[in-house]
Short mmCIF file of C-alpha atoms in Angstrom, two decimals:
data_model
loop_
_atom_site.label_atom_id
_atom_site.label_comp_id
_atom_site.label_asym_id
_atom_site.label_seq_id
_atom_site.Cartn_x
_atom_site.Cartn_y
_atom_site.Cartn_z
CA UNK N 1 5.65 -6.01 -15.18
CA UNK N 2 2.21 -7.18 -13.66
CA UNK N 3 1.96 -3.16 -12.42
CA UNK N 4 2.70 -1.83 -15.55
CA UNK N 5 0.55 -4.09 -17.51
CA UNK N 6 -2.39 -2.79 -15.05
CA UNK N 7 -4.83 -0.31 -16.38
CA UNK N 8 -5.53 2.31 -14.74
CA UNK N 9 -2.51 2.16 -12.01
CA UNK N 10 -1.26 5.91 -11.30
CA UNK N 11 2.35 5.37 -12.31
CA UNK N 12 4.56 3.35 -14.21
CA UNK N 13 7.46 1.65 -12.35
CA UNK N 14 10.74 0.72 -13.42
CA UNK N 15 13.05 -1.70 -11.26
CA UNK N 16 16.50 -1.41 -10.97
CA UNK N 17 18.53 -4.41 -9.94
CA UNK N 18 21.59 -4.26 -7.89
CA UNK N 19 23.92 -7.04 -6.58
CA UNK N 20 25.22 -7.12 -3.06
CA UNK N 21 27.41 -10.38 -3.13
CA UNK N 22 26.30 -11.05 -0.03
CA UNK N 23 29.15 -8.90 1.34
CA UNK N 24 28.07 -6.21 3.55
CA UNK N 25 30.80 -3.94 1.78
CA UNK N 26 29.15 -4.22 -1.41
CA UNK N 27 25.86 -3.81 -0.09
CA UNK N 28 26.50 -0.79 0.97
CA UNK N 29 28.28 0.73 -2.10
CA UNK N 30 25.14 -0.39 -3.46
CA UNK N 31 22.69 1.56 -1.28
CA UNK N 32 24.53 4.40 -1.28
CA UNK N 33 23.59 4.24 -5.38
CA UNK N 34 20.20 4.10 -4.61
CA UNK N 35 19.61 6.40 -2.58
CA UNK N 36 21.52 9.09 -4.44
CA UNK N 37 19.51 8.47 -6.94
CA UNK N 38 16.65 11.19 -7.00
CA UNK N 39 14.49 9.15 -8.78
CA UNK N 40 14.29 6.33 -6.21
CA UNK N 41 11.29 5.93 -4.34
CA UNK N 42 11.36 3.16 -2.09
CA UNK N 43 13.39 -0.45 -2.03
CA UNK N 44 13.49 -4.30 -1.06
CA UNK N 45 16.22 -6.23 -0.14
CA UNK N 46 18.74 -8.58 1.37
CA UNK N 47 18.97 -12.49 1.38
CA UNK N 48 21.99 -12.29 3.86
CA UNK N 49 21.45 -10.52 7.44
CA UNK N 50 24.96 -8.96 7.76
CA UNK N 51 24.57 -7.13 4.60
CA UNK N 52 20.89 -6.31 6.24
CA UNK N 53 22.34 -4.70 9.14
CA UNK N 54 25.26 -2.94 7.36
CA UNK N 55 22.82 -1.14 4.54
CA UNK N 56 19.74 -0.10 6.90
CA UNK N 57 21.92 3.05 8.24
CA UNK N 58 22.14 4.00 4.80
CA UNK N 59 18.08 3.50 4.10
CA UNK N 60 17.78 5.10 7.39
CA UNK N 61 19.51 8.21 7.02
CA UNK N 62 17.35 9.60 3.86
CA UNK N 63 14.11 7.57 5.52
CA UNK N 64 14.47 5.49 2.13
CA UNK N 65 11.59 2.83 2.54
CA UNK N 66 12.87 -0.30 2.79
CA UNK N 67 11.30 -3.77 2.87
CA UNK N 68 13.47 -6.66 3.62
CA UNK N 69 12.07 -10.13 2.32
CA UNK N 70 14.76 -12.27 2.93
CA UNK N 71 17.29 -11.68 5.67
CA UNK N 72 16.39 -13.11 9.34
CA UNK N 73 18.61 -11.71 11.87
CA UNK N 74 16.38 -10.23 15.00
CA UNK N 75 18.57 -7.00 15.05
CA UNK N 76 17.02 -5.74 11.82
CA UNK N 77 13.60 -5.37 13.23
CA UNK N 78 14.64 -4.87 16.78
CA UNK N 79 16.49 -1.17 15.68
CA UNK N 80 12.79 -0.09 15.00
CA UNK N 81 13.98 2.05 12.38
CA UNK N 82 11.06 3.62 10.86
CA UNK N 83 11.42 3.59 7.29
CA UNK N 84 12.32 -0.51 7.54
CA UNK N 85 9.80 -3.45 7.81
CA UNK N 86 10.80 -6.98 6.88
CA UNK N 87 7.78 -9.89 5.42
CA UNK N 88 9.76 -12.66 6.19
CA UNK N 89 9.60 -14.25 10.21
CA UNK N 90 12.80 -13.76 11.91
CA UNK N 91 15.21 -16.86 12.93
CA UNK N 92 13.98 -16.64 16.63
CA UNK N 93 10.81 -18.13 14.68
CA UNK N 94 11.95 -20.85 12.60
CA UNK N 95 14.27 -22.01 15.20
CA UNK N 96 11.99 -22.37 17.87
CA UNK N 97 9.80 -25.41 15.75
CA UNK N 98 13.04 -26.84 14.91
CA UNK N 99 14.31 -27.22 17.89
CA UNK N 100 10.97 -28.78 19.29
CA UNK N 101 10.98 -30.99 16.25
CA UNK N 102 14.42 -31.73 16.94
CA UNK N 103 13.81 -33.09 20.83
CA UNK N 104 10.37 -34.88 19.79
CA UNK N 105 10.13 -35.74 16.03
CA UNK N 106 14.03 -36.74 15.67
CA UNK N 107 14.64 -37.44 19.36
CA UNK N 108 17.56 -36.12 19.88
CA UNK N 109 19.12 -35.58 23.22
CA UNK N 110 22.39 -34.56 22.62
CA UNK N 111 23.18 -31.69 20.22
CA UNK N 112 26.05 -29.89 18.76
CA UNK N 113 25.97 -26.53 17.93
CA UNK N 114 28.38 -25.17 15.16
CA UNK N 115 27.88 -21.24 14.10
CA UNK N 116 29.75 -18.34 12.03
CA UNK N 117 30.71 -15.35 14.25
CA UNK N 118 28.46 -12.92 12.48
CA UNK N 119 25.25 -11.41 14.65
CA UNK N 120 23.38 -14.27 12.23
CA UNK N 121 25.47 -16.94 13.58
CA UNK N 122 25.65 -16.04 17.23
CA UNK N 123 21.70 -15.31 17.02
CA UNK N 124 20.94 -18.93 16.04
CA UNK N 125 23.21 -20.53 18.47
CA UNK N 126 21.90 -18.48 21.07
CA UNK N 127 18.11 -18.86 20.06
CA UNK N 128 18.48 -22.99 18.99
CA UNK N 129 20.21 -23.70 22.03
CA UNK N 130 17.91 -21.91 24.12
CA UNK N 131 14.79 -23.58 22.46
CA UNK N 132 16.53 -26.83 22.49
CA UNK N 133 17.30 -26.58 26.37
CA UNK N 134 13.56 -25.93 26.87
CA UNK N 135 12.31 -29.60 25.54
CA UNK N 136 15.31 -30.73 28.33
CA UNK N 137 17.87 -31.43 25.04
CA UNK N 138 21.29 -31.20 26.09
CA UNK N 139 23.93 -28.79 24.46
CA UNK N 140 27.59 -30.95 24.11
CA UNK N 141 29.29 -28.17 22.24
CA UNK N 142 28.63 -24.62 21.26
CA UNK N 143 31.56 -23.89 17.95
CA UNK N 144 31.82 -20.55 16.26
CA UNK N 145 33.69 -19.95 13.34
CA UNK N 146 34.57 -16.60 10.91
CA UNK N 147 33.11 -16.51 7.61
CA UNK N 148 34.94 -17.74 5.12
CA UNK N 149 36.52 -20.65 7.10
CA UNK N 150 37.76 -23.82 4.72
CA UNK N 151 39.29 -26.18 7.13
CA UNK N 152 36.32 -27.25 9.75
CA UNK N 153 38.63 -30.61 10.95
CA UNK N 154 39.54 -29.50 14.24
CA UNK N 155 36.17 -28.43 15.25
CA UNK N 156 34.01 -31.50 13.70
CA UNK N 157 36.78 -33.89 15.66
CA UNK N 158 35.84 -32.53 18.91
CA UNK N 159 32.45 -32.96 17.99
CA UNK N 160 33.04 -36.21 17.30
CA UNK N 161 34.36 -37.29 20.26
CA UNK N 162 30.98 -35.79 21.84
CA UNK N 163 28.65 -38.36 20.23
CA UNK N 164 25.94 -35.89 19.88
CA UNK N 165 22.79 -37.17 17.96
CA UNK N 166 22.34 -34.35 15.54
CA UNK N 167 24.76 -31.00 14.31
CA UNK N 168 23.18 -28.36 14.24
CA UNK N 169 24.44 -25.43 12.06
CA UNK N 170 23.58 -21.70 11.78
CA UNK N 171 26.27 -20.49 9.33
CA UNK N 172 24.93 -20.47 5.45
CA UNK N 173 25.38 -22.49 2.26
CA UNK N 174 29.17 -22.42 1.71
CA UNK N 175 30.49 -23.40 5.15
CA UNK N 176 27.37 -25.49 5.70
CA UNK N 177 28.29 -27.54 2.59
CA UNK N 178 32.21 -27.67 3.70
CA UNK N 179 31.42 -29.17 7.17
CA UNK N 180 28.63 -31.38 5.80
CA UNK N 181 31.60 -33.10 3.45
CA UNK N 182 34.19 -32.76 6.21
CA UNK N 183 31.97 -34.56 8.56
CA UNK N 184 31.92 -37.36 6.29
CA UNK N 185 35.19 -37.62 5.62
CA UNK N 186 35.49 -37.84 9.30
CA UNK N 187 32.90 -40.89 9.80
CA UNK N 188 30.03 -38.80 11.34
CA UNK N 189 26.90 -39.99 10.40
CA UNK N 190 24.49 -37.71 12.54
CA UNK N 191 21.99 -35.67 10.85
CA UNK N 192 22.88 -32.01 9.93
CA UNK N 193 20.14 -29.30 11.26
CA UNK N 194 19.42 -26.09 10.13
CA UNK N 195 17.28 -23.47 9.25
CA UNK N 196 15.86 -21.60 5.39
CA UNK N 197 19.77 -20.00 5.09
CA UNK N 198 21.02 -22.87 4.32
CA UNK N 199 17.94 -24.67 1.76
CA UNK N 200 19.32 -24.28 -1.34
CA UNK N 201 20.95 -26.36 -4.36
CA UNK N 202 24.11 -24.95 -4.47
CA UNK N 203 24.34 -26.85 -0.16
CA UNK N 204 23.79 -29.81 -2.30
CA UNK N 205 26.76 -29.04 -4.91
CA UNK N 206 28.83 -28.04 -2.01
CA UNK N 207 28.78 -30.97 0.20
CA UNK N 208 28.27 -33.84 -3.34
CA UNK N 209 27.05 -37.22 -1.96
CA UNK N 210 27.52 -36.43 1.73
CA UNK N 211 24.99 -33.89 1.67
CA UNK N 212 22.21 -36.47 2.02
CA UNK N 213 21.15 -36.36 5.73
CA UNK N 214 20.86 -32.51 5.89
CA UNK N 215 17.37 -31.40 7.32
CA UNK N 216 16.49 -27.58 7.24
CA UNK N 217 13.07 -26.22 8.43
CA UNK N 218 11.86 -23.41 6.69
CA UNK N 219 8.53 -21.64 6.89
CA UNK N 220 5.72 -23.69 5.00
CA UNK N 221 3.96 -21.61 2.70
CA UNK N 222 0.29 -21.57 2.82
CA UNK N 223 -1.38 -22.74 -0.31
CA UNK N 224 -3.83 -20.17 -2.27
CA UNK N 225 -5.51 -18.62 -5.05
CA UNK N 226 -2.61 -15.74 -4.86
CA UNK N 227 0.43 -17.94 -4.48
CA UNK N 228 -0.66 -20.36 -6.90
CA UNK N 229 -1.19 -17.48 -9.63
CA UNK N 230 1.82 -16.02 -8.68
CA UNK N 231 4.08 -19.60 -8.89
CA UNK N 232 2.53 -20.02 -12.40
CA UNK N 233 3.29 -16.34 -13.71
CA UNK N 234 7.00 -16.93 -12.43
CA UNK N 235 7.08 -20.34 -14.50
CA UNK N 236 5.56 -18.97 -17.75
CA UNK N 237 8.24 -16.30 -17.67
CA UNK N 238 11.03 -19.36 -18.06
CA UNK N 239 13.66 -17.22 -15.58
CA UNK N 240 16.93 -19.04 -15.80
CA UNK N 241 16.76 -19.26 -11.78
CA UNK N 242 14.13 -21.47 -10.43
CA UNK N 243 11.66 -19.98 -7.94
CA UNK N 244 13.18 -20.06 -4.31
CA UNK N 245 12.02 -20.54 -0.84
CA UNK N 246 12.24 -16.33 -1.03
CA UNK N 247 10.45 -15.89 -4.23
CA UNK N 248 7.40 -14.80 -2.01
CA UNK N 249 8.75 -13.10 0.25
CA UNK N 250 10.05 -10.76 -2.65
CA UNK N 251 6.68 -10.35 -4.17
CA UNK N 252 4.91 -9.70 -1.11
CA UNK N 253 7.78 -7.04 -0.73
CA UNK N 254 7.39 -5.73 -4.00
CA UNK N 255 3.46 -5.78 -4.07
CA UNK N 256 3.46 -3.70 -0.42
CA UNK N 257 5.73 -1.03 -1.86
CA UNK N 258 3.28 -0.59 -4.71
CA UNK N 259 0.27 -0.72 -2.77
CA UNK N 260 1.84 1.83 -0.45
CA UNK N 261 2.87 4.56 -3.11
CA UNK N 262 -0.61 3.98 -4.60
CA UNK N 263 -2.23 5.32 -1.54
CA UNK N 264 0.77 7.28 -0.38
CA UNK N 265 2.12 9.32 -3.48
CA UNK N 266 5.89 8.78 -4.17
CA UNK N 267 6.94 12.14 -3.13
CA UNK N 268 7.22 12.06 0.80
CA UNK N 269 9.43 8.86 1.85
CA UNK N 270 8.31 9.25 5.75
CA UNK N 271 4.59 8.94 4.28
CA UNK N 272 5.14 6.09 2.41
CA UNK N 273 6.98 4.27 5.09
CA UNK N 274 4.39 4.63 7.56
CA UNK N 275 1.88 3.70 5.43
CA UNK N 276 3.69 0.03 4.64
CA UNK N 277 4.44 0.09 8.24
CA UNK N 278 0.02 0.21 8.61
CA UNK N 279 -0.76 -1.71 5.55
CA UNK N 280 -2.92 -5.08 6.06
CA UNK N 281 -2.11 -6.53 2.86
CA UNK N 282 -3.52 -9.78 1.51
CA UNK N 283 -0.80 -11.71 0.09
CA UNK N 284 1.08 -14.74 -1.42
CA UNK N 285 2.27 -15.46 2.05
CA UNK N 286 -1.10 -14.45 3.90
CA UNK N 287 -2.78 -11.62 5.30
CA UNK N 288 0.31 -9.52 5.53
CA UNK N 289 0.58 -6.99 8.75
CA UNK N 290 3.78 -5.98 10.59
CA UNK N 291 4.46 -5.01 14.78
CA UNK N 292 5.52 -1.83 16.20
CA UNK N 293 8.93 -2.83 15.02
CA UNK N 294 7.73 -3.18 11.42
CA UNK N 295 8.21 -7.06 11.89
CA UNK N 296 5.82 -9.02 9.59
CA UNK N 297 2.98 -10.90 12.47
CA UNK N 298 2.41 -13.82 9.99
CA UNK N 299 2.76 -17.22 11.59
CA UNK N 300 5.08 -19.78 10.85
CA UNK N 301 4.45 -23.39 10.62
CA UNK N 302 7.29 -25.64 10.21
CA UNK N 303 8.48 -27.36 7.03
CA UNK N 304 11.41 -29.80 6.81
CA UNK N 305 13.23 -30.19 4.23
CA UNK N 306 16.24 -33.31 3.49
CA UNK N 307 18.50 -34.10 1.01
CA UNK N 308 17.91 -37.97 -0.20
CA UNK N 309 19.61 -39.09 -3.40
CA UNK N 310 21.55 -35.68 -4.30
CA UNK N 311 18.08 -33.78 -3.80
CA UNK N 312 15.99 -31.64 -1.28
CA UNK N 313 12.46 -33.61 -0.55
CA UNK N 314 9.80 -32.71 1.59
CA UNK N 315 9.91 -34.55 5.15
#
C-alpha cells in the first residue's frame, strides 16, 4: 500500500496472500500456485523452517526470488540456492546468546534438552547444547519428539529425576505449551528456555497459568526513525493481529523485493535475485546486507522475554 501510494514508483504491485498452515504439504501446494502463476514476480515467506525447506525446491526450480523473513533453520541458507536469501539471523545465532545467558545470567549448570525430530528441532539441540557445553554447562538429557506429540509424561519424568536447573526446548508453540503444562502437573518448577519460535500468545493460551516461568530470547530490535514509522503505520491500520516479533522481518522482506525490481525490472527472475542477493538496504531491522549464502549479516543482540502473570514481559 505504502508502494502504491508512492509517486512516481515504476509499477503498481498487488500482493497475493497464501496460507501454508505451517505444514510443509500445504506449503508446497501453495508455491506451486505461485509460481504457475505468470504474473508472479518474486515472493516472501515462511514462519516455520520445515515448510522453508520443503517449498525452496519449488522457488528454486523457476529461479522464483524468494526472501524468507521468518523461518530459522541453517539448512535454508546453507543450500546456497541462488534465487533465496533470508533477513532474519538463523537459530545458530540466537542460540548461541542464550546459551551464554543461560550458564552466566541464570546460572545454570545442569540442562535438559527436549526437541521435535524435524531438521528445526535437531538443529537447536545440536547448536544449544553445543553452545551450552562451551560455558562448561552440563547436558543431563538430550529428548526428541515427532511433531504433533500430546502426551510428553514419560519424557518430562525422566527429566525429572535429572534435577536439571533449566528445560530447554526447541520444538514450537503447541508442544512447547503442552510440556510447559505437563511439567507442572508433574511438580517441575525449573525455568523453560527457548528461542523466537516459541514467543508468542497463543504459548501462553497453551500452557494457562503454568506458562509463567518460560524465558525465550529473541533478537532485540534496534530502535529508529524507520522502525518507529513503520510500528506506527501498522497500528493506524487497526489489523486484527497485533504486530509480531516477525512483523519486521516481513517488511524488510517486502521493501528488498521492491527495491530490487525497481532497479532490476520484473522481467528476468535470475536478475532480480542477484540483485537482492547485492542489495545494502537500510532498513527497519538495520543496514540490511546478506553472505555468499544470501544469509542476512545483521547482528543479533539478545532479548529475553518471560511470561509473569499470564503475560510476556521484557527481562
Amino acid at each position: 500500500d505504502q508502494w502504491n501510494a508512492t509517486p512516481g514508483v515504476p509499477f503498481k504491485v498487488e500482493g497475493v496472500v497464501l496460507d501454508d498452515a505451517s505444514d510443509p504439504q500445504t506449503g508446497v501446494s501453495a508455491a506451486l500456485k505461485l509460481v504457475n502463476d505468470r504474473d508472479m514476480v518474486g515472493a516472501i515467506g515462511h514462519w516455520n523452517s520445515p515448510v522453508a525447506l520443503a517449498t525452496l525446491p519449488v522457488f528454486n526450480r523457476v529461479q522464483m526470488p524468494f526472501i524468507v523473513w521468518g523461518a530459522i533453520g541453517p539448512k535454508i541458507t546453507d543450500q546456497n540456492f541462488p534465487n533465496t536469501t533470508r533477513v532474519t539471523p538463523t537459530l545458530v545465532n540466537e542460540n548461541k546468546p542464550l546459551a551464554t545467558w543461560a550458564a552466566t545470567g541464570l546460572n545454570a549448570k545442569k540442562i535438559a534438552i527436549i526437541a521435535d525430530t524435524s531438521d528445526y528441532g535437531r538443529a537447536n539441540l545440536s547448536s544449544f547444547g553445543q553452545f551450552f557445553k562451551a560455558e562448561k554447562g552440563s547436558i543431563v538429557a538430550e529428548e526428541s519428539y515427532p511433531v504433533g506429540t500430546t502426551d510428553f509424561r514419560s519424557i518430562l519424568t525422566k527429566v525429572k529425576s535429572l534435577n536439571p536447573d533449566a528445560v530447554y526446548f526447541g520444538g514450537v508453540i503447541t508442544e512447547a505449551g503442552i510440556v510447559r503444562k505437563q511439567m507442572a502437573e508433574l511438580g517441575m518448577k525449573q525455568p523453560m528456555l527457548g528461542i523466537s519460535g516459541m514467543f508468542d500468545p497463543q504459548l501462553i493460551q497453551i500452557a494457562g497459568p503454568a506458562a509463567d516461568g518460560i524465558i525465550v530470547g529473541t533478537p532485540k530490535s534496534q530502535t529508529n526513525p524507520k522502525l518507529d514509522a513503520m510500528q506506527k503505520a501498522y497500528t493506524a491500520k487497526a489489523y486484527a493481529e497485533p504486530e509480531s516479533p516477525y512483523t519486521k522481518y516481513a517488511y524488510d522482506a517486502t521493501g528488498i523485493l521492491l527495491q530490487s525490481l525497481k532497479t532490476a525490472g520484473t522481467k528476468d527472475k535470475a536478475a532480480i535475485a542477484k540483485t537482492i542477493r547485492a542489495i545494502s538496504y537500510d532498513g527497519v531491522t538495520g543496514k540490511v546486507t546478506f553472505d555468499a549464502n544470501g544469509q542476512t549479516q545483521v547482528p543479533v543482540e539478545l532479548q529475553l522475554h518471560e511470561v509473569k502473570d499470564g503475560k510476556w514481559v521484557n527481562r
